[in-house]
Tab-separated table of N, CA and C in Angstrom:
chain	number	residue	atom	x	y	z
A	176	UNK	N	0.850	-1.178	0.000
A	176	UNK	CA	0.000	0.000	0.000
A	176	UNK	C	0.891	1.235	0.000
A	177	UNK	N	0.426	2.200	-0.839
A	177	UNK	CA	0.842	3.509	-0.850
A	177	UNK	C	1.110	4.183	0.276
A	178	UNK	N	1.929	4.996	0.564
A	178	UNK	CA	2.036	6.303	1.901
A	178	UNK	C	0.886	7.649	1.356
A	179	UNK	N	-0.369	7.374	1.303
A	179	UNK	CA	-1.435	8.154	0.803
A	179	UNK	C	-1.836	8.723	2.382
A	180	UNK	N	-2.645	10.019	2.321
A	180	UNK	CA	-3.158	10.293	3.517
A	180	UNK	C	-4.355	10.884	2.973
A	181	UNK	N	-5.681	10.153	3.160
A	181	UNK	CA	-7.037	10.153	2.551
A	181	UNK	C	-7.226	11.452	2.541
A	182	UNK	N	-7.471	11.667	3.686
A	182	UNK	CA	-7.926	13.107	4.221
A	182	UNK	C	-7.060	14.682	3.725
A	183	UNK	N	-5.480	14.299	3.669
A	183	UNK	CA	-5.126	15.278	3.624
A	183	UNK	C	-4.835	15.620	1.792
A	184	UNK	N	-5.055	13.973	0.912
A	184	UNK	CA	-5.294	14.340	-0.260
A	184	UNK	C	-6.448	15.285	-0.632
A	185	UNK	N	-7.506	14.756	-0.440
A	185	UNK	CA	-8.919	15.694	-0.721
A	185	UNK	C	-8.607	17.036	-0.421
A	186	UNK	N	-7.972	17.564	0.807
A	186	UNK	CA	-8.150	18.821	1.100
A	186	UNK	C	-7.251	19.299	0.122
A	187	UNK	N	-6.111	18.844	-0.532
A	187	UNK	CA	-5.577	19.246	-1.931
A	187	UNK	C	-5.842	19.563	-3.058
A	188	UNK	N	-6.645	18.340	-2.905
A	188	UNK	CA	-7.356	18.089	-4.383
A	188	UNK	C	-8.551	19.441	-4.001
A	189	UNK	N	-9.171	19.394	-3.220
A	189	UNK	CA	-10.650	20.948	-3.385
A	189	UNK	C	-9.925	21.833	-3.265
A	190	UNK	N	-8.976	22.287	-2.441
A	190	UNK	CA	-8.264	23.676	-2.825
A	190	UNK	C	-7.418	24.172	-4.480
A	191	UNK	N	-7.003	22.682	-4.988
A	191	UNK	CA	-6.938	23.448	-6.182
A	191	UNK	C	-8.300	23.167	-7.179
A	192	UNK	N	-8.849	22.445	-6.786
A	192	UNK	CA	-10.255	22.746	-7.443
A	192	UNK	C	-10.995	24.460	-7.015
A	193	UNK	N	-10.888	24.858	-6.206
A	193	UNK	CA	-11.228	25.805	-5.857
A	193	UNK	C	-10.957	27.274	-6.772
A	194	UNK	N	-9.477	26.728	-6.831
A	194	UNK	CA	-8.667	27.959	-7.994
A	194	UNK	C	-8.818	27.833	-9.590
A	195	UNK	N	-9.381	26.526	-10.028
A	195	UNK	CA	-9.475	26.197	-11.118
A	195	UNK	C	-11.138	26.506	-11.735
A	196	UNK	N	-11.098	27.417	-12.576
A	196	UNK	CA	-11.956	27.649	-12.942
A	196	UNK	C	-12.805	27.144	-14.391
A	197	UNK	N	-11.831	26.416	-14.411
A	197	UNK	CA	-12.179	25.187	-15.960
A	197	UNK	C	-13.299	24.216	-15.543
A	198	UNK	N	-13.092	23.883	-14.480
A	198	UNK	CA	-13.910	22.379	-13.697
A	198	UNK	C	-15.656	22.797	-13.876
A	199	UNK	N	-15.889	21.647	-14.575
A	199	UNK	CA	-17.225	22.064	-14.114
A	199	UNK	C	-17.890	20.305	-13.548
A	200	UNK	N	-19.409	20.152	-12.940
A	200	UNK	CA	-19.482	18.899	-11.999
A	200	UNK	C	-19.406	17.799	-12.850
A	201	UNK	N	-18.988	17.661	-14.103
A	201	UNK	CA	-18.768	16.547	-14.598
A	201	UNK	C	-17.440	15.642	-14.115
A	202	UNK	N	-16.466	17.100	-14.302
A	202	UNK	CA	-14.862	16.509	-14.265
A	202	UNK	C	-14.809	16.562	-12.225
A	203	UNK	N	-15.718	17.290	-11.689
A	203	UNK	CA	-15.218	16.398	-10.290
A	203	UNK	C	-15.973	15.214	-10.005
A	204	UNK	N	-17.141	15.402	-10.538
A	204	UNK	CA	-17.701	13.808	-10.429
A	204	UNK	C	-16.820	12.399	-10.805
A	205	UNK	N	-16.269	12.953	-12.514
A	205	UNK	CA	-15.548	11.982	-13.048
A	205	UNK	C	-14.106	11.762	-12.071
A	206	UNK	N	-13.371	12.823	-11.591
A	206	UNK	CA	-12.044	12.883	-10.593
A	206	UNK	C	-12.935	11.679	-9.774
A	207	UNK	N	-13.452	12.707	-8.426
A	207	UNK	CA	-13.788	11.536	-7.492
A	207	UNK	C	-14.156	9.875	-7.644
A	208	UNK	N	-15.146	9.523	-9.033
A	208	UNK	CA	-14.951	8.410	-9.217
A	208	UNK	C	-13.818	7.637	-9.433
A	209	UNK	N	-13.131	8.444	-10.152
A	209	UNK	CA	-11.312	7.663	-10.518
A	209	UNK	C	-10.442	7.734	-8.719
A	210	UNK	N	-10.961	8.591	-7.873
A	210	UNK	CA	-10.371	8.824	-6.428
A	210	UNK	C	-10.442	7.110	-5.844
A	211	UNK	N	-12.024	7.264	-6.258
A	211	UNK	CA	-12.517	5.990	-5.464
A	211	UNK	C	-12.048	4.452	-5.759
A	212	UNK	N	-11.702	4.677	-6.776
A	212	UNK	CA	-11.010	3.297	-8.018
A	212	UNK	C	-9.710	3.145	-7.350
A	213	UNK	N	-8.916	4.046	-7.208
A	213	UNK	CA	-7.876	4.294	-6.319
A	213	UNK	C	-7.784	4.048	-5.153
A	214	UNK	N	-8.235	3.917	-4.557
A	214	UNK	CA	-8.644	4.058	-2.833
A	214	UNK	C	-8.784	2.868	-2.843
A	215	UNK	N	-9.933	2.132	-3.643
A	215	UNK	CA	-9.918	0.211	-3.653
A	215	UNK	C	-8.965	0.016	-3.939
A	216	UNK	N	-7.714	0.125	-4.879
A	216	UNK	CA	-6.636	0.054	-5.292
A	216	UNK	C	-5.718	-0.420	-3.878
A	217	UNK	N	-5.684	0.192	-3.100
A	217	UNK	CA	-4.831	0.453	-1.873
A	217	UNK	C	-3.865	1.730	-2.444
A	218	UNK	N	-4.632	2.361	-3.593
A	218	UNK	CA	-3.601	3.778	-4.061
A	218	UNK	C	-2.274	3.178	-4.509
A	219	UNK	N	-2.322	2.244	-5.050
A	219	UNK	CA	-1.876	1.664	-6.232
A	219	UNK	C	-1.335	2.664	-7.811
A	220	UNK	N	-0.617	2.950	-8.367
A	220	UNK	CA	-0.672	3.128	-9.915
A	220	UNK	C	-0.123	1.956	-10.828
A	221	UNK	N	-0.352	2.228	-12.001
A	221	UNK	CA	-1.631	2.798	-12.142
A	221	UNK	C	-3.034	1.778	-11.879
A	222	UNK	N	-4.051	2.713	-12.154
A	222	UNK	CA	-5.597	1.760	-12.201
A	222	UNK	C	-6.086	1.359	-13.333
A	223	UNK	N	-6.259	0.683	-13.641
A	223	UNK	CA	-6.879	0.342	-15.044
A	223	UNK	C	-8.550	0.137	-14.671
A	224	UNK	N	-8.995	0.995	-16.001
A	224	UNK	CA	-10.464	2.149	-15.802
A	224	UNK	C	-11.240	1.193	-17.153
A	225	UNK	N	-12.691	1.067	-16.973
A	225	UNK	CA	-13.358	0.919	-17.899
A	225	UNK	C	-14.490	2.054	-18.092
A	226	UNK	N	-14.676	2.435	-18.872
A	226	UNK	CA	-16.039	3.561	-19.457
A	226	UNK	C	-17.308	3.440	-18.710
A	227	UNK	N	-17.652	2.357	-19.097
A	227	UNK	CA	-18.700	2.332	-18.374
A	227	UNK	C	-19.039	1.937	-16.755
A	228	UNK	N	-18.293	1.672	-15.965
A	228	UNK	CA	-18.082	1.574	-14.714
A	228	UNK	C	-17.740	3.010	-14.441
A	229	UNK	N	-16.922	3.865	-14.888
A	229	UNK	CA	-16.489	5.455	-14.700
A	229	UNK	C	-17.424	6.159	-14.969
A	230	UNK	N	-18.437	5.872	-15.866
A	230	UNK	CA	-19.754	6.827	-15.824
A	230	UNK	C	-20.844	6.395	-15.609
A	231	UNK	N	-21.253	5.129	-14.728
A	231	UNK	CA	-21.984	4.738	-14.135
A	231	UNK	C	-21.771	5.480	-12.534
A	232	UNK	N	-20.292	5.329	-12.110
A	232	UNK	CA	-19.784	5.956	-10.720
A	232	UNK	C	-20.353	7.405	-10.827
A	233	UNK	N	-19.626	8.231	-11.867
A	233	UNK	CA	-19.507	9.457	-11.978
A	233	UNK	C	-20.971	10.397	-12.073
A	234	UNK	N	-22.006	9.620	-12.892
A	234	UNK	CA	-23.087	10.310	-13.136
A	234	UNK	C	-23.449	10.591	-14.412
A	235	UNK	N	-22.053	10.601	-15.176
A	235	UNK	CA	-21.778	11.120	-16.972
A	235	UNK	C	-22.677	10.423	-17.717
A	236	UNK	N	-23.693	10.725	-18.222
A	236	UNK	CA	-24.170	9.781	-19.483
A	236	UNK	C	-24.315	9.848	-20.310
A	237	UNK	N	-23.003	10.985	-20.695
A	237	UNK	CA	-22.916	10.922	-22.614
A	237	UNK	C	-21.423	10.597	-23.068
A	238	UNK	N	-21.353	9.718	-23.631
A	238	UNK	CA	-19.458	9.334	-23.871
A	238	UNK	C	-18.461	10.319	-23.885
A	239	UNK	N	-19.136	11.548	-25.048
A	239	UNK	CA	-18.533	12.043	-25.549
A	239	UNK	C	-18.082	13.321	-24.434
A	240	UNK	N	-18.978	13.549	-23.331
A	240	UNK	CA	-18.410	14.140	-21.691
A	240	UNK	C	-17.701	13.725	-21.240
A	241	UNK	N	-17.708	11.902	-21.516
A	241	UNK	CA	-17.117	11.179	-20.093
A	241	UNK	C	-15.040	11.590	-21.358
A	242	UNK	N	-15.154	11.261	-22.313
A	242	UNK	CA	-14.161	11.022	-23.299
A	242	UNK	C	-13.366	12.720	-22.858
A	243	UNK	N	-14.134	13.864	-22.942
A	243	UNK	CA	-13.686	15.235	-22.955
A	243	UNK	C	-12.954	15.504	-21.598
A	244	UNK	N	-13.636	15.004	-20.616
A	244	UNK	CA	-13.363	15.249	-19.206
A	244	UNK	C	-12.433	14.718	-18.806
A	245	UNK	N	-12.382	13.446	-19.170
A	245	UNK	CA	-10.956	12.378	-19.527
A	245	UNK	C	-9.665	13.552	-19.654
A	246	UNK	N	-9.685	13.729	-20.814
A	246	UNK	CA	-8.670	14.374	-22.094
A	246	UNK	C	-8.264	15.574	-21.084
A	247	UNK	N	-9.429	15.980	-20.757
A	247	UNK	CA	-9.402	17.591	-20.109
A	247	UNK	C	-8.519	17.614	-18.821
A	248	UNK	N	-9.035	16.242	-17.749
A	248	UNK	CA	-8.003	16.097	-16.488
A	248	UNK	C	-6.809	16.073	-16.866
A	249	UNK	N	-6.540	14.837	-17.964
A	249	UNK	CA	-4.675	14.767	-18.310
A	249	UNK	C	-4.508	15.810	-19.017
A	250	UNK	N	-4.820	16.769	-19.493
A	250	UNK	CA	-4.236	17.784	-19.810
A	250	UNK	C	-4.012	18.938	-19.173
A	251	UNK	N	-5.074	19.005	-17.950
A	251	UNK	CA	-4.513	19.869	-16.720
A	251	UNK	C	-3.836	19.501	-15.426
A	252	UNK	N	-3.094	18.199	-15.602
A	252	UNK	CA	-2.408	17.991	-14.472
A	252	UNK	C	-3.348	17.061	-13.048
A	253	UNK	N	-4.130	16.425	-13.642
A	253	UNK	CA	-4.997	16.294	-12.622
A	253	UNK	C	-4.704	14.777	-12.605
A	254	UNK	N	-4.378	13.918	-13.579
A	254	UNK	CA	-4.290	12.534	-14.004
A	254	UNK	C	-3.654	12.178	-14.726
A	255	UNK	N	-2.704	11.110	-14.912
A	255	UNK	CA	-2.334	10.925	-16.160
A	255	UNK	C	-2.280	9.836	-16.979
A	256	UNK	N	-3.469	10.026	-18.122
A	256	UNK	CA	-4.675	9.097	-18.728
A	256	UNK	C	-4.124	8.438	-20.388
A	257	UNK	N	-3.877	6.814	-20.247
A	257	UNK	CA	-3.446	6.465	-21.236
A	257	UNK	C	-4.735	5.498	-21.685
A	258	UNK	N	-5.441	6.171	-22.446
A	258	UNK	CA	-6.360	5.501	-23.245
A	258	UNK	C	-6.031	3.968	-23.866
A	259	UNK	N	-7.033	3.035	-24.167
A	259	UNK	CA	-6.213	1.810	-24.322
A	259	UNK	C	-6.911	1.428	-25.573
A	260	UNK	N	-8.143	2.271	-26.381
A	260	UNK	CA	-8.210	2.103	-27.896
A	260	UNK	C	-8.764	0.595	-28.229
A	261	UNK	N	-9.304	-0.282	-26.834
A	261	UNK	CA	-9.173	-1.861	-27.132
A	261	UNK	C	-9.927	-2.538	-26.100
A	262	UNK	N	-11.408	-2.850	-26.557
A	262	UNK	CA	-12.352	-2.769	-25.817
A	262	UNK	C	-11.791	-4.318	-24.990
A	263	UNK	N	-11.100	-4.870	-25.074
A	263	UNK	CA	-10.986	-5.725	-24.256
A	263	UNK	C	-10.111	-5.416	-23.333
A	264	UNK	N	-9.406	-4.663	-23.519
A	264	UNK	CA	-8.179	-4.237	-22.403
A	264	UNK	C	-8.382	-2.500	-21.955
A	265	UNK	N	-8.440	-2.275	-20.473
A	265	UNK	CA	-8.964	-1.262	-19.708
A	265	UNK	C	-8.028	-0.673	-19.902
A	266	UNK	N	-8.242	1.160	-20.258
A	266	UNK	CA	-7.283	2.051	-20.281
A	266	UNK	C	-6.842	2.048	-18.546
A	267	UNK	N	-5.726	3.005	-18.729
A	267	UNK	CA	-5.178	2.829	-17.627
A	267	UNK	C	-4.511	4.405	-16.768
A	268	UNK	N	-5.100	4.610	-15.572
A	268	UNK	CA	-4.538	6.032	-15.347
A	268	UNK	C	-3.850	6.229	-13.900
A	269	UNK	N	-3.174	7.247	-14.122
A	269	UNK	CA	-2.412	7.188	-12.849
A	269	UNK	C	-3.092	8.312	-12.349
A	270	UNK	N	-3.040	8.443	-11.069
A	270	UNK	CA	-3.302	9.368	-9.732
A	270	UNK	C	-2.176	10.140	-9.414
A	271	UNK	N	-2.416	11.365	-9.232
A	271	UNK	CA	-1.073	12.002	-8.382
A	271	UNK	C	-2.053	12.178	-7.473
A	272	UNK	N	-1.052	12.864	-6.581
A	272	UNK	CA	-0.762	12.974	-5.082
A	272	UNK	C	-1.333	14.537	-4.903
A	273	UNK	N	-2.269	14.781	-3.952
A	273	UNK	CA	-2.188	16.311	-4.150
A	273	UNK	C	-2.258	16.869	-2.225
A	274	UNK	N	-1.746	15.930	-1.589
A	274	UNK	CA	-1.925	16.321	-0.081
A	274	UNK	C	-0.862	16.898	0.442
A	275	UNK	N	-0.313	17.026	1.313
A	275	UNK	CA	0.738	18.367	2.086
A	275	UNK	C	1.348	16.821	2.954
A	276	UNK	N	2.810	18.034	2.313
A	276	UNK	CA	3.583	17.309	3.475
A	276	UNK	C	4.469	18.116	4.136
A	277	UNK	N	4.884	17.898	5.494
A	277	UNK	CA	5.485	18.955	6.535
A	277	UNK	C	7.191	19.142	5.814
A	278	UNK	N	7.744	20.287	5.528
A	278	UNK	CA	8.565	20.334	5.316
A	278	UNK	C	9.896	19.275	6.537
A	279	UNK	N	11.135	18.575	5.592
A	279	UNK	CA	11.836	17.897	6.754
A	279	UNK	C	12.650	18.455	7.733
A	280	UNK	N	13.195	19.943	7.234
A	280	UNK	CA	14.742	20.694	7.792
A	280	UNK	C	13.945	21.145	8.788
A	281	UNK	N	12.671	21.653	8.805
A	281	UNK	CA	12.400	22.717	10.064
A	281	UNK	C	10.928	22.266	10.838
A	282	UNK	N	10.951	22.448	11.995
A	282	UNK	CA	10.604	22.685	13.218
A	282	UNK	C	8.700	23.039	12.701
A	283	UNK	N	8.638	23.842	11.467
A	283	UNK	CA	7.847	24.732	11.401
A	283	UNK	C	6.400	23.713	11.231
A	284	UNK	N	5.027	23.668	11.749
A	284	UNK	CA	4.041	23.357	11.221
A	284	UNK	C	3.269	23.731	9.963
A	285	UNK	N	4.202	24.413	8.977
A	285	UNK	CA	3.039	25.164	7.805
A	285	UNK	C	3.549	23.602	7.252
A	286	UNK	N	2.766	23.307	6.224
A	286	UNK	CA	2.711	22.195	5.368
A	286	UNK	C	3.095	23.107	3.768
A	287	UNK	N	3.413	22.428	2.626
A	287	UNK	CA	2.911	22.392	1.291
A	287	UNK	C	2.755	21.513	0.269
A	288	UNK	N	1.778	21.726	-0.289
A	288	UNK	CA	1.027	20.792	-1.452
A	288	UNK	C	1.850	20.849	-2.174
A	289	UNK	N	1.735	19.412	-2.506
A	289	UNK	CA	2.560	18.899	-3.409
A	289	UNK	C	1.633	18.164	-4.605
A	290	UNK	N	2.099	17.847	-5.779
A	290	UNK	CA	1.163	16.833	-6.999
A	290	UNK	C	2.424	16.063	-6.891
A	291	UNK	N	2.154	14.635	-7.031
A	291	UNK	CA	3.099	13.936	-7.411
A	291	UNK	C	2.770	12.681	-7.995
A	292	UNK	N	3.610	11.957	-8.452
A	292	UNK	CA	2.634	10.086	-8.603
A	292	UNK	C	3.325	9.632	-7.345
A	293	UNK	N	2.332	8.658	-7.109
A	293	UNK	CA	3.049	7.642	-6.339
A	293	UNK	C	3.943	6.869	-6.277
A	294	UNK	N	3.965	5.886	-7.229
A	294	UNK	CA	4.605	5.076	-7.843
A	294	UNK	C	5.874	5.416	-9.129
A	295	UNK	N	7.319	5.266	-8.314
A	295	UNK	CA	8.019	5.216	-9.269
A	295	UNK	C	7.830	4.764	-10.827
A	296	UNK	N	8.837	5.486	-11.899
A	296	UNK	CA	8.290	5.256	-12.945
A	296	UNK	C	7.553	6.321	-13.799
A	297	UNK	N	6.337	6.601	-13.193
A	297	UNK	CA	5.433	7.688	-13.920
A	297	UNK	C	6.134	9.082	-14.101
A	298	UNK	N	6.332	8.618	-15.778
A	298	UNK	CA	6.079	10.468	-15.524
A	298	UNK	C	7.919	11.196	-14.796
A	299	UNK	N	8.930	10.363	-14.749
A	299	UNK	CA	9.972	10.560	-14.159
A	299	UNK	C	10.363	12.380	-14.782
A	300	UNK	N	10.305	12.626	-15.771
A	300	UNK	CA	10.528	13.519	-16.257
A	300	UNK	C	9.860	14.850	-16.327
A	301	UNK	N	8.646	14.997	-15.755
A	301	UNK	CA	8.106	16.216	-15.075
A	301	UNK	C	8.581	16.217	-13.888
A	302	UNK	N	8.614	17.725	-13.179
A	302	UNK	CA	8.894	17.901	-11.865
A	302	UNK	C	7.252	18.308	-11.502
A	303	UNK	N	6.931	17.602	-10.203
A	303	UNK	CA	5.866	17.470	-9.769
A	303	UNK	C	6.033	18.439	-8.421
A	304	UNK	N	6.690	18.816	-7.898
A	304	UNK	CA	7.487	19.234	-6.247
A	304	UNK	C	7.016	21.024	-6.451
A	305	UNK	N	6.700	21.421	-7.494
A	305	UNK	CA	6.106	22.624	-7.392
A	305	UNK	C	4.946	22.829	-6.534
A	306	UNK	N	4.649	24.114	-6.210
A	306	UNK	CA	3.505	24.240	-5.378
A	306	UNK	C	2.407	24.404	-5.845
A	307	UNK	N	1.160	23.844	-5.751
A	307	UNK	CA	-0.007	24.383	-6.664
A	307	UNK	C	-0.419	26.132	-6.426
């Protein structure tokens, strides 16, 4: 199992939902369902996702929302979504990380958010350690 902290992801994840003004309740419906896929996971990457289980969860009931909202998360940093084009084999997406962690050098209680993946591997080549 992952070093995930339930609680202090979400409060990540809605504060930059908060600042993001792109989101509308499709793509947090669709997020939180992919949260929850994750969470059974033991926060695992990646998850491998089927369509119709993701918009049965989510609420989506037009493809072409569930397909946009998709596209729209991995392109804002929210997921990162490898379509699998092959109805027998489940696309597959990874989760970052969006909860606070206490800085190590100092003493201090402020925290900062971090995005990251979990799982070595993903994605080695973005820097994720920025602050949202």
């Amino acid at each position: 199992m992952s070093n995930v902290n339930y609680i202090a992801h979400l409060n990540g994840y809605f504060a930059r939902v908060e600042a993001d003004a792109r989101l509308n309740s499709s793509h947090l419906g669709l997020y939180m369902a992919l949260f929850q896929l994750w969470n059974m996971n033991r926060f695992r990457n990646p998850i491998s996702v089927a369509r119709q289980e993701l918009m049965h969860l989510s609420k989506i009931g037009s493809t072409n929302t569930y397909t946009r909202c998709m596209r729209e998360l991995h392109e804002w940093d929210y997921i990162d979504y490898h379509p699998s084009h092959n109805p027998l084999k489940g696309s597959t997406v990874n989760m970052f990380y969006f909860g606070y962690s206490k800085p190590k050098s100092t003493q201090s209680d402020s925290y900062n958010t971090v995005k990251k993946p979990i799982n070595k591997g993903v994605n080695e080549d973005k820097d994720y350690s920025e602050p949202l």
